[in-house]
Amino acid sequence: MEANQKRRKLRVLCLHGYRQNATTFREKTGALRKAMKSRLEFEFLSAPLTPNLEDRPTVDSDTTNFDDNSAKAWWFSKEPATFPPKMSHRSLLDLTNH
């Protein structure tokens, strides 16, 4: 490889946790992104599903001041908030189309 030729950065897919979104996860990874910015390109995606307000945790430092309208989920695992297989397929399509 020539000295003038730039190395291509690796792309990292970043998927947030339950009741978070791409914006909040990006904010939480600021130090990591800064440390790795010369080697990695981070791609943050928000899940397509909106969790029920009744499912929110009573006390959780990550979600205490979180806007419920922007909370997202990749899937649900408890009745009755489960969904047909086509919904999980939708989540996968969102990932592959990005």
PDB file of N, CA and C in Angstrom:
ATOM      1  N   MET A   1       0.841  -1.171   0.000  1.00  0.00           N
ATOM      2  CA  MET A   1       0.000   0.000   0.000  1.00  0.00           C
ATOM      3  C   MET A   1       0.887   1.235   0.000  1.00  0.00           C
ATOM      4  N   GLU A   2       0.586   2.174  -0.887  1.00  0.00           N
ATOM      5  CA  GLU A   2       1.365   3.400  -0.960  1.00  0.00           C
ATOM      6  C   GLU A   2       1.115   4.277   0.263  1.00  0.00           C
ATOM      7  N   ALA A   3       2.097   5.079   0.587  1.00  0.00           N
ATOM      8  CA  ALA A   3       1.971   5.952   1.752  1.00  0.00           C
ATOM      9  C   ALA A   3       0.839   6.962   1.576  1.00  0.00           C
ATOM     10  N   ASN A   4       0.600   7.395   0.344  1.00  0.00           N
ATOM     11  CA  ASN A   4      -0.446   8.387   0.081  1.00  0.00           C
ATOM     12  C   ASN A   4      -1.849   7.790   0.076  1.00  0.00           C
ATOM     13  N   GLN A   5      -1.933   6.484  -0.068  1.00  0.00           N
ATOM     14  CA  GLN A   5      -3.237   5.827  -0.147  1.00  0.00           C
ATOM     15  C   GLN A   5      -3.829   5.669   1.261  1.00  0.00           C
ATOM     16  N   LYS A   6      -5.049   6.152   1.448  1.00  0.00           N
ATOM     17  CA  LYS A   6      -5.691   6.062   2.755  1.00  0.00           C
ATOM     18  C   LYS A   6      -6.289   4.682   2.952  1.00  0.00           C
ATOM     19  N   ARG A   7      -6.172   4.206   4.182  1.00  0.00           N
ATOM     20  CA  ARG A   7      -6.824   2.941   4.534  1.00  0.00           C
ATOM     21  C   ARG A   7      -8.303   3.175   4.718  1.00  0.00           C
ATOM     22  N   ARG A   8      -9.083   2.262   4.229  1.00  0.00           N
ATOM     23  CA  ARG A   8     -10.532   2.362   4.363  1.00  0.00           C
ATOM     24  C   ARG A   8     -10.930   2.054   5.806  1.00  0.00           C
ATOM     25  N   LYS A   9     -11.802   2.886   6.358  1.00  0.00           N
ATOM     26  CA  LYS A   9     -12.274   2.670   7.724  1.00  0.00           C
ATOM     27  C   LYS A   9     -13.253   1.502   7.756  1.00  0.00           C
ATOM     28  N   LEU A  10     -13.201   0.762   8.851  1.00  0.00           N
ATOM     29  CA  LEU A  10     -14.182  -0.297   9.076  1.00  0.00           C
ATOM     30  C   LEU A  10     -15.486   0.339   9.537  1.00  0.00           C
ATOM     31  N   ARG A  11     -16.589  -0.212   9.071  1.00  0.00           N
ATOM     32  CA  ARG A  11     -17.903   0.289   9.483  1.00  0.00           C
ATOM     33  C   ARG A  11     -18.433  -0.572  10.618  1.00  0.00           C
ATOM     34  N   VAL A  12     -18.956   0.085  11.652  1.00  0.00           N
ATOM     35  CA  VAL A  12     -19.499  -0.601  12.816  1.00  0.00           C
ATOM     36  C   VAL A  12     -20.985  -0.263  12.916  1.00  0.00           C
ATOM     37  N   LEU A  13     -21.813  -1.298  12.897  1.00  0.00           N
ATOM     38  CA  LEU A  13     -23.248  -1.119  13.055  1.00  0.00           C
ATOM     39  C   LEU A  13     -23.565  -1.061  14.544  1.00  0.00           C
ATOM     40  N   CYS A  14     -24.185   0.011  14.992  1.00  0.00           N
ATOM     41  CA  CYS A  14     -24.481   0.222  16.410  1.00  0.00           C
ATOM     42  C   CYS A  14     -25.992   0.161  16.630  1.00  0.00           C
ATOM     43  N   LEU A  15     -26.420  -0.857  17.369  1.00  0.00           N
ATOM     44  CA  LEU A  15     -27.840  -1.064  17.652  1.00  0.00           C
ATOM     45  C   LEU A  15     -28.108  -0.787  19.128  1.00  0.00           C
ATOM     46  N   HIS A  16     -28.990   0.131  19.393  1.00  0.00           N
ATOM     47  CA  HIS A  16     -29.301   0.551  20.759  1.00  0.00           C
ATOM     48  C   HIS A  16     -30.079  -0.521  21.509  1.00  0.00           C
ATOM     49  N   GLY A  17     -30.205  -0.325  22.802  1.00  0.00           N
ATOM     50  CA  GLY A  17     -30.961  -1.235  23.652  1.00  0.00           C
ATOM     51  C   GLY A  17     -32.436  -0.874  23.707  1.00  0.00           C
ATOM     52  N   TYR A  18     -33.166  -1.649  24.481  1.00  0.00           N
ATOM     53  CA  TYR A  18     -34.612  -1.467  24.618  1.00  0.00           C
ATOM     54  C   TYR A  18     -34.941  -0.096  25.197  1.00  0.00           C
ATOM     55  N   ARG A  19     -35.901   0.579  24.603  1.00  0.00           N
ATOM     56  CA  ARG A  19     -36.400   1.893  25.009  1.00  0.00           C
ATOM     57  C   ARG A  19     -35.362   3.003  24.831  1.00  0.00           C
ATOM     58  N   GLN A  20     -34.414   2.805  23.942  1.00  0.00           N
ATOM     59  CA  GLN A  20     -33.470   3.849  23.580  1.00  0.00           C
ATOM     60  C   GLN A  20     -33.689   4.156  22.100  1.00  0.00           C
ATOM     61  N   ASN A  21     -32.779   4.910  21.499  1.00  0.00           N
ATOM     62  CA  ASN A  21     -32.814   5.153  20.067  1.00  0.00           C
ATOM     63  C   ASN A  21     -31.401   5.472  19.591  1.00  0.00           C
ATOM     64  N   ALA A  22     -31.251   5.679  18.296  1.00  0.00           N
ATOM     65  CA  ALA A  22     -29.924   5.917  17.728  1.00  0.00           C
ATOM     66  C   ALA A  22     -29.265   7.157  18.327  1.00  0.00           C
ATOM     67  N   THR A  23     -30.033   8.194  18.545  1.00  0.00           N
ATOM     68  CA  THR A  23     -29.477   9.445  19.075  1.00  0.00           C
ATOM     69  C   THR A  23     -28.922   9.266  20.482  1.00  0.00           C
ATOM     70  N   THR A  24     -29.692   8.641  21.362  1.00  0.00           N
ATOM     71  CA  THR A  24     -29.212   8.466  22.738  1.00  0.00           C
ATOM     72  C   THR A  24     -28.013   7.525  22.792  1.00  0.00           C
ATOM     73  N   PHE A  25     -28.022   6.484  21.963  1.00  0.00           N
ATOM     74  CA  PHE A  25     -26.893   5.554  21.957  1.00  0.00           C
ATOM     75  C   PHE A  25     -25.640   6.238  21.414  1.00  0.00           C
ATOM     76  N   ARG A  26     -25.807   7.068  20.404  1.00  0.00           N
ATOM     77  CA  ARG A  26     -24.672   7.808  19.843  1.00  0.00           C
ATOM     78  C   ARG A  26     -24.058   8.714  20.915  1.00  0.00           C
ATOM     79  N   GLU A  27     -24.903   9.384  21.672  1.00  0.00           N
ATOM     80  CA  GLU A  27     -24.413  10.263  22.741  1.00  0.00           C
ATOM     81  C   GLU A  27     -23.630   9.487  23.795  1.00  0.00           C
ATOM     82  N   LYS A  28     -24.076   8.285  24.105  1.00  0.00           N
ATOM     83  CA  LYS A  28     -23.416   7.470  25.134  1.00  0.00           C
ATOM     84  C   LYS A  28     -22.068   6.924  24.678  1.00  0.00           C
ATOM     85  N   THR A  29     -21.817   6.910  23.394  1.00  0.00           N
ATOM     86  CA  THR A  29     -20.574   6.328  22.877  1.00  0.00           C
ATOM     87  C   THR A  29     -19.575   7.389  22.418  1.00  0.00           C
ATOM     88  N   GLY A  30     -19.749   8.607  22.869  1.00  0.00           N
ATOM     89  CA  GLY A  30     -18.888   9.700  22.431  1.00  0.00           C
ATOM     90  C   GLY A  30     -17.402   9.451  22.638  1.00  0.00           C
ATOM     91  N   ALA A  31     -17.016   8.978  23.799  1.00  0.00           N
ATOM     92  CA  ALA A  31     -15.594   8.741  24.087  1.00  0.00           C
ATOM     93  C   ALA A  31     -15.026   7.643  23.188  1.00  0.00           C
ATOM     94  N   LEU A  32     -15.783   6.592  22.982  1.00  0.00           N
ATOM     95  CA  LEU A  32     -15.340   5.501  22.106  1.00  0.00           C
ATOM     96  C   LEU A  32     -15.201   5.987  20.665  1.00  0.00           C
ATOM     97  N   ARG A  33     -16.178   6.734  20.183  1.00  0.00           N
ATOM     98  CA  ARG A  33     -16.120   7.246  18.810  1.00  0.00           C
ATOM     99  C   ARG A  33     -14.917   8.159  18.616  1.00  0.00           C
ATOM    100  N   LYS A  34     -14.650   8.990  19.596  1.00  0.00           N
ATOM    101  CA  LYS A  34     -13.513   9.906  19.506  1.00  0.00           C
ATOM    102  C   LYS A  34     -12.194   9.133  19.460  1.00  0.00           C
ATOM    103  N   ALA A  35     -12.078   8.114  20.306  1.00  0.00           N
ATOM    104  CA  ALA A  35     -10.843   7.323  20.367  1.00  0.00           C
ATOM    105  C   ALA A  35     -10.602   6.518  19.089  1.00  0.00           C
ATOM    106  N   MET A  36     -11.672   6.123  18.419  1.00  0.00           N
ATOM    107  CA  MET A  36     -11.543   5.240  17.256  1.00  0.00           C
ATOM    108  C   MET A  36     -11.839   5.922  15.920  1.00  0.00           C
ATOM    109  N   LYS A  37     -11.989   7.245  15.903  1.00  0.00           N
ATOM    110  CA  LYS A  37     -12.444   7.931  14.695  1.00  0.00           C
ATOM    111  C   LYS A  37     -11.517   7.763  13.492  1.00  0.00           C
ATOM    112  N   SER A  38     -10.246   7.514  13.710  1.00  0.00           N
ATOM    113  CA  SER A  38      -9.336   7.338  12.577  1.00  0.00           C
ATOM    114  C   SER A  38      -9.436   5.946  11.955  1.00  0.00           C
ATOM    115  N   ARG A  39     -10.030   4.995  12.682  1.00  0.00           N
ATOM    116  CA  ARG A  39     -10.087   3.609  12.197  1.00  0.00           C
ATOM    117  C   ARG A  39     -11.489   3.110  11.881  1.00  0.00           C
ATOM    118  N   LEU A  40     -12.483   3.665  12.591  1.00  0.00           N
ATOM    119  CA  LEU A  40     -13.840   3.129  12.481  1.00  0.00           C
ATOM    120  C   LEU A  40     -14.848   4.199  12.090  1.00  0.00           C
ATOM    121  N   GLU A  41     -15.849   3.773  11.332  1.00  0.00           N
ATOM    122  CA  GLU A  41     -16.989   4.619  10.995  1.00  0.00           C
ATOM    123  C   GLU A  41     -18.211   3.998  11.664  1.00  0.00           C
ATOM    124  N   PHE A  42     -18.845   4.732  12.542  1.00  0.00           N
ATOM    125  CA  PHE A  42     -19.978   4.214  13.303  1.00  0.00           C
ATOM    126  C   PHE A  42     -21.288   4.569  12.609  1.00  0.00           C
ATOM    127  N   GLU A  43     -22.163   3.596  12.510  1.00  0.00           N
ATOM    128  CA  GLU A  43     -23.487   3.777  11.913  1.00  0.00           C
ATOM    129  C   GLU A  43     -24.536   3.421  12.960  1.00  0.00           C
ATOM    130  N   PHE A  44     -25.336   4.390  13.370  1.00  0.00           N
ATOM    131  CA  PHE A  44     -26.345   4.201  14.411  1.00  0.00           C
ATOM    132  C   PHE A  44     -27.727   4.135  13.778  1.00  0.00           C
ATOM    133  N   LEU A  45     -28.478   3.103  14.138  1.00  0.00           N
ATOM    134  CA  LEU A  45     -29.837   2.936  13.626  1.00  0.00           C
ATOM    135  C   LEU A  45     -30.835   2.895  14.770  1.00  0.00           C
ATOM    136  N   SER A  46     -32.027   3.425  14.515  1.00  0.00           N
ATOM    137  CA  SER A  46     -33.125   3.333  15.486  1.00  0.00           C
ATOM    138  C   SER A  46     -34.047   2.193  15.092  1.00  0.00           C
ATOM    139  N   ALA A  47     -34.517   1.468  16.079  1.00  0.00           N
ATOM    140  CA  ALA A  47     -35.443   0.352  15.846  1.00  0.00           C
ATOM    141  C   ALA A  47     -36.774   0.878  15.306  1.00  0.00           C
ATOM    142  N   PRO A  48     -37.530   0.030  14.617  1.00  0.00           N
ATOM    143  CA  PRO A  48     -38.792   0.467  14.015  1.00  0.00           C
ATOM    144  C   PRO A  48     -40.008   0.411  14.937  1.00  0.00           C
ATOM    145  N   LEU A  49     -39.908  -0.265  16.084  1.00  0.00           N
ATOM    146  CA  LEU A  49     -41.082  -0.485  16.935  1.00  0.00           C
ATOM    147  C   LEU A  49     -41.098   0.462  18.131  1.00  0.00           C
ATOM    148  N   THR A  50     -42.294   0.855  18.555  1.00  0.00           N
ATOM    149  CA  THR A  50     -42.464   1.722  19.721  1.00  0.00           C
ATOM    150  C   THR A  50     -43.018   0.902  20.880  1.00  0.00           C
ATOM    151  N   PRO A  51     -42.287   0.832  21.997  1.00  0.00           N
ATOM    152  CA  PRO A  51     -42.760   0.046  23.148  1.00  0.00           C
ATOM    153  C   PRO A  51     -43.962   0.693  23.830  1.00  0.00           C
ATOM    154  N   ASN A  52     -44.720  -0.124  24.537  1.00  0.00           N
ATOM    155  CA  ASN A  52     -45.853   0.367  25.319  1.00  0.00           C
ATOM    156  C   ASN A  52     -45.348   1.175  26.501  1.00  0.00           C
ATOM    157  N   LEU A  53     -46.060   2.227  26.836  1.00  0.00           N
ATOM    158  CA  LEU A  53     -45.678   3.047  27.990  1.00  0.00           C
ATOM    159  C   LEU A  53     -45.767   2.261  29.288  1.00  0.00           C
ATOM    160  N   GLU A  54     -46.671   1.290  29.357  1.00  0.00           N
ATOM    161  CA  GLU A  54     -46.830   0.483  30.570  1.00  0.00           C
ATOM    162  C   GLU A  54     -45.601  -0.384  30.845  1.00  0.00           C
ATOM    163  N   ASP A  55     -44.798  -0.655  29.821  1.00  0.00           N
ATOM    164  CA  ASP A  55     -43.617  -1.500  29.977  1.00  0.00           C
ATOM    165  C   ASP A  55     -42.396  -0.743  30.476  1.00  0.00           C
ATOM    166  N   ARG A  56     -42.521   0.552  30.629  1.00  0.00           N
ATOM    167  CA  ARG A  56     -41.326   1.323  30.997  1.00  0.00           C
ATOM    168  C   ARG A  56     -40.868   0.956  32.408  1.00  0.00           C
ATOM    169  N   PRO A  57     -39.560   0.983  32.640  1.00  0.00           N
ATOM    170  CA  PRO A  57     -39.035   0.654  33.969  1.00  0.00           C
ATOM    171  C   PRO A  57     -39.432   1.720  34.982  1.00  0.00           C
ATOM    172  N   THR A  58     -39.566   1.314  36.230  1.00  0.00           N
ATOM    173  CA  THR A  58     -39.925   2.276  37.275  1.00  0.00           C
ATOM    174  C   THR A  58     -38.740   3.161  37.632  1.00  0.00           C
ATOM    175  N   VAL A  59     -37.556   2.580  37.765  1.00  0.00           N
ATOM    176  CA  VAL A  59     -36.345   3.349  38.048  1.00  0.00           C
ATOM    177  C   VAL A  59     -35.213   2.767  37.221  1.00  0.00           C
ATOM    178  N   ASP A  60     -34.634   3.613  36.379  1.00  0.00           N
ATOM    179  CA  ASP A  60     -33.516   3.189  35.535  1.00  0.00           C
ATOM    180  C   ASP A  60     -32.756   4.450  35.147  1.00  0.00           C
ATOM    181  N   SER A  61     -31.498   4.519  35.501  1.00  0.00           N
ATOM    182  CA  SER A  61     -30.722   5.729  35.254  1.00  0.00           C
ATOM    183  C   SER A  61     -30.639   6.060  33.771  1.00  0.00           C
ATOM    184  N   ASP A  62     -30.746   5.059  32.894  1.00  0.00           N
ATOM    185  CA  ASP A  62     -30.658   5.317  31.461  1.00  0.00           C
ATOM    186  C   ASP A  62     -31.947   5.882  30.884  1.00  0.00           C
ATOM    187  N   THR A  63     -33.075   5.693  31.546  1.00  0.00           N
ATOM    188  CA  THR A  63     -34.345   6.114  30.958  1.00  0.00           C
ATOM    189  C   THR A  63     -35.145   7.073  31.829  1.00  0.00           C
ATOM    190  N   THR A  64     -34.605   7.515  32.941  1.00  0.00           N
ATOM    191  CA  THR A  64     -35.351   8.376  33.851  1.00  0.00           C
ATOM    192  C   THR A  64     -35.822   9.658  33.174  1.00  0.00           C
ATOM    193  N   ASN A  65     -34.956  10.326  32.439  1.00  0.00           N
ATOM    194  CA  ASN A  65     -35.309  11.577  31.768  1.00  0.00           C
ATOM    195  C   ASN A  65     -35.515  11.374  30.278  1.00  0.00           C
ATOM    196  N   PHE A  66     -35.907  10.207  29.895  1.00  0.00           N
ATOM    197  CA  PHE A  66     -36.018   9.867  28.488  1.00  0.00           C
ATOM    198  C   PHE A  66     -37.408  10.183  27.962  1.00  0.00           C
ATOM    199  N   ASP A  67     -37.478  10.746  26.784  1.00  0.00           N
ATOM    200  CA  ASP A  67     -38.745  11.066  26.131  1.00  0.00           C
ATOM    201  C   ASP A  67     -39.388   9.782  25.620  1.00  0.00           C
ATOM    202  N   ASP A  68     -40.560   9.437  26.164  1.00  0.00           N
ATOM    203  CA  ASP A  68     -41.234   8.191  25.786  1.00  0.00           C
ATOM    204  C   ASP A  68     -41.581   8.130  24.307  1.00  0.00           C
ATOM    205  N   ASN A  69     -41.751   9.270  23.661  1.00  0.00           N
ATOM    206  CA  ASN A  69     -42.101   9.274  22.244  1.00  0.00           C
ATOM    207  C   ASN A  69     -40.949   8.831  21.353  1.00  0.00           C
ATOM    208  N   SER A  70     -39.731   8.915  21.845  1.00  0.00           N
ATOM    209  CA  SER A  70     -38.591   8.516  21.029  1.00  0.00           C
ATOM    210  C   SER A  70     -38.027   7.151  21.432  1.00  0.00           C
ATOM    211  N   ALA A  71     -38.642   6.498  22.409  1.00  0.00           N
ATOM    212  CA  ALA A  71     -38.206   5.154  22.822  1.00  0.00           C
ATOM    213  C   ALA A  71     -38.523   4.159  21.712  1.00  0.00           C
ATOM    214  N   LYS A  72     -37.577   3.271  21.422  1.00  0.00           N
ATOM    215  CA  LYS A  72     -37.748   2.300  20.341  1.00  0.00           C
ATOM    216  C   LYS A  72     -37.361   0.902  20.812  1.00  0.00           C
ATOM    217  N   ALA A  73     -37.827  -0.087  20.064  1.00  0.00           N
ATOM    218  CA  ALA A  73     -37.517  -1.493  20.368  1.00  0.00           C
ATOM    219  C   ALA A  73     -37.326  -2.250  19.063  1.00  0.00           C
ATOM    220  N   TRP A  74     -36.464  -3.261  19.111  1.00  0.00           N
ATOM    221  CA  TRP A  74     -36.235  -4.118  17.937  1.00  0.00           C
ATOM    222  C   TRP A  74     -37.248  -5.250  17.892  1.00  0.00           C
ATOM    223  N   TRP A  75     -37.693  -5.712  19.067  1.00  0.00           N
ATOM    224  CA  TRP A  75     -38.702  -6.771  19.156  1.00  0.00           C
ATOM    225  C   TRP A  75     -39.314  -6.736  20.542  1.00  0.00           C
ATOM    226  N   PHE A  76     -40.404  -7.460  20.720  1.00  0.00           N
ATOM    227  CA  PHE A  76     -41.041  -7.610  22.031  1.00  0.00           C
ATOM    228  C   PHE A  76     -41.046  -9.093  22.372  1.00  0.00           C
ATOM    229  N   SER A  77     -40.913  -9.400  23.642  1.00  0.00           N
ATOM    230  CA  SER A  77     -40.848 -10.811  24.035  1.00  0.00           C
ATOM    231  C   SER A  77     -41.923 -11.224  25.025  1.00  0.00           C
ATOM    232  N   LYS A  78     -42.709 -10.289  25.522  1.00  0.00           N
ATOM    233  CA  LYS A  78     -43.734 -10.619  26.518  1.00  0.00           C
ATOM    234  C   LYS A  78     -45.126 -10.486  25.916  1.00  0.00           C
ATOM    235  N   GLU A  79     -46.024 -11.383  26.338  1.00  0.00           N
ATOM    236  CA  GLU A  79     -47.438 -11.272  25.945  1.00  0.00           C
ATOM    237  C   GLU A  79     -48.041 -10.063  26.646  1.00  0.00           C
ATOM    238  N   PRO A  80     -48.951  -9.344  26.117  1.00  0.00           N
ATOM    239  CA  PRO A  80     -49.516  -9.462  24.783  1.00  0.00           C
ATOM    240  C   PRO A  80     -48.795  -8.594  23.764  1.00  0.00           C
ATOM    241  N   ALA A  81     -47.640  -8.057  24.130  1.00  0.00           N
ATOM    242  CA  ALA A  81     -46.924  -7.156  23.220  1.00  0.00           C
ATOM    243  C   ALA A  81     -46.098  -7.891  22.177  1.00  0.00           C
ATOM    244  N   THR A  82     -46.276  -9.197  22.077  1.00  0.00           N
ATOM    245  CA  THR A  82     -45.563  -9.916  21.027  1.00  0.00           C
ATOM    246  C   THR A  82     -46.186  -9.544  19.689  1.00  0.00           C
ATOM    247  N   PHE A  83     -45.559  -9.923  18.641  1.00  0.00           N
ATOM    248  CA  PHE A  83     -46.033  -9.542  17.320  1.00  0.00           C
ATOM    249  C   PHE A  83     -45.811 -10.691  16.351  1.00  0.00           C
ATOM    250  N   PRO A  84     -46.511 -10.673  15.226  1.00  0.00           N
ATOM    251  CA  PRO A  84     -46.342 -11.742  14.249  1.00  0.00           C
ATOM    252  C   PRO A  84     -44.938 -11.710  13.645  1.00  0.00           C
ATOM    253  N   PRO A  85     -44.482 -12.826  13.082  1.00  0.00           N
ATOM    254  CA  PRO A  85     -43.130 -12.896  12.514  1.00  0.00           C
ATOM    255  C   PRO A  85     -42.825 -11.806  11.500  1.00  0.00           C
ATOM    256  N   LYS A  86     -43.842 -11.306  10.801  1.00  0.00           N
ATOM    257  CA  LYS A  86     -43.557 -10.273   9.804  1.00  0.00           C
ATOM    258  C   LYS A  86     -42.976  -9.010  10.444  1.00  0.00           C
ATOM    259  N   MET A  87     -43.257  -8.757  11.717  1.00  0.00           N
ATOM    260  CA  MET A  87     -42.686  -7.589  12.373  1.00  0.00           C
ATOM    261  C   MET A  87     -41.188  -7.757  12.598  1.00  0.00           C
ATOM    262  N   SER A  88     -40.748  -8.943  12.995  1.00  0.00           N
ATOM    263  CA  SER A  88     -39.309  -9.153  13.147  1.00  0.00           C
ATOM    264  C   SER A  88     -38.646  -9.093  11.779  1.00  0.00           C
ATOM    265  N   HIS A  89     -39.358  -9.531  10.762  1.00  0.00           N
ATOM    266  CA  HIS A  89     -38.846  -9.435   9.394  1.00  0.00           C
ATOM    267  C   HIS A  89     -38.659  -7.964   9.020  1.00  0.00           C
ATOM    268  N   ARG A  90     -39.577  -7.116   9.447  1.00  0.00           N
ATOM    269  CA  ARG A  90     -39.466  -5.679   9.189  1.00  0.00           C
ATOM    270  C   ARG A  90     -38.202  -5.108   9.825  1.00  0.00           C
ATOM    271  N   SER A  91     -37.907  -5.517  11.047  1.00  0.00           N
ATOM    272  CA  SER A  91     -36.685  -5.050  11.712  1.00  0.00           C
ATOM    273  C   SER A  91     -35.453  -5.461  10.925  1.00  0.00           C
ATOM    274  N   LEU A  92     -35.438  -6.698  10.454  1.00  0.00           N
ATOM    275  CA  LEU A  92     -34.301  -7.179   9.665  1.00  0.00           C
ATOM    276  C   LEU A  92     -34.176  -6.425   8.348  1.00  0.00           C
ATOM    277  N   LEU A  93     -35.292  -6.149   7.705  1.00  0.00           N
ATOM    278  CA  LEU A  93     -35.250  -5.387   6.455  1.00  0.00           C
ATOM    279  C   LEU A  93     -34.704  -3.984   6.688  1.00  0.00           C
ATOM    280  N   ASP A  94     -35.094  -3.367   7.787  1.00  0.00           N
ATOM    281  CA  ASP A  94     -34.562  -2.043   8.107  1.00  0.00           C
ATOM    282  C   ASP A  94     -33.042  -2.080   8.220  1.00  0.00           C
ATOM    283  N   LEU A  95     -32.524  -3.137   8.797  1.00  0.00           N
ATOM    284  CA  LEU A  95     -31.073  -3.272   8.951  1.00  0.00           C
ATOM    285  C   LEU A  95     -30.388  -3.519   7.616  1.00  0.00           C
ATOM    286  N   THR A  96     -30.934  -4.426   6.819  1.00  0.00           N
ATOM    287  CA  THR A  96     -30.277  -4.780   5.559  1.00  0.00           C
ATOM    288  C   THR A  96     -30.406  -3.694   4.511  1.00  0.00           C
ATOM    289  N   ASN A  97     -31.442  -2.870   4.601  1.00  0.00           N
ATOM    290  CA  ASN A  97     -31.616  -1.791   3.625  1.00  0.00           C
ATOM    291  C   ASN A  97     -30.776  -0.568   3.948  1.00  0.00           C
ATOM    292  N   HIS A  98     -30.148  -0.568   5.083  1.00  0.00           N
ATOM    293  CA  HIS A  98     -29.354   0.604   5.465  1.00  0.00           C
ATOM    294  C   HIS A  98     -27.981   0.549   4.855  1.00  0.00           C
TER     295      HIS A  98
END
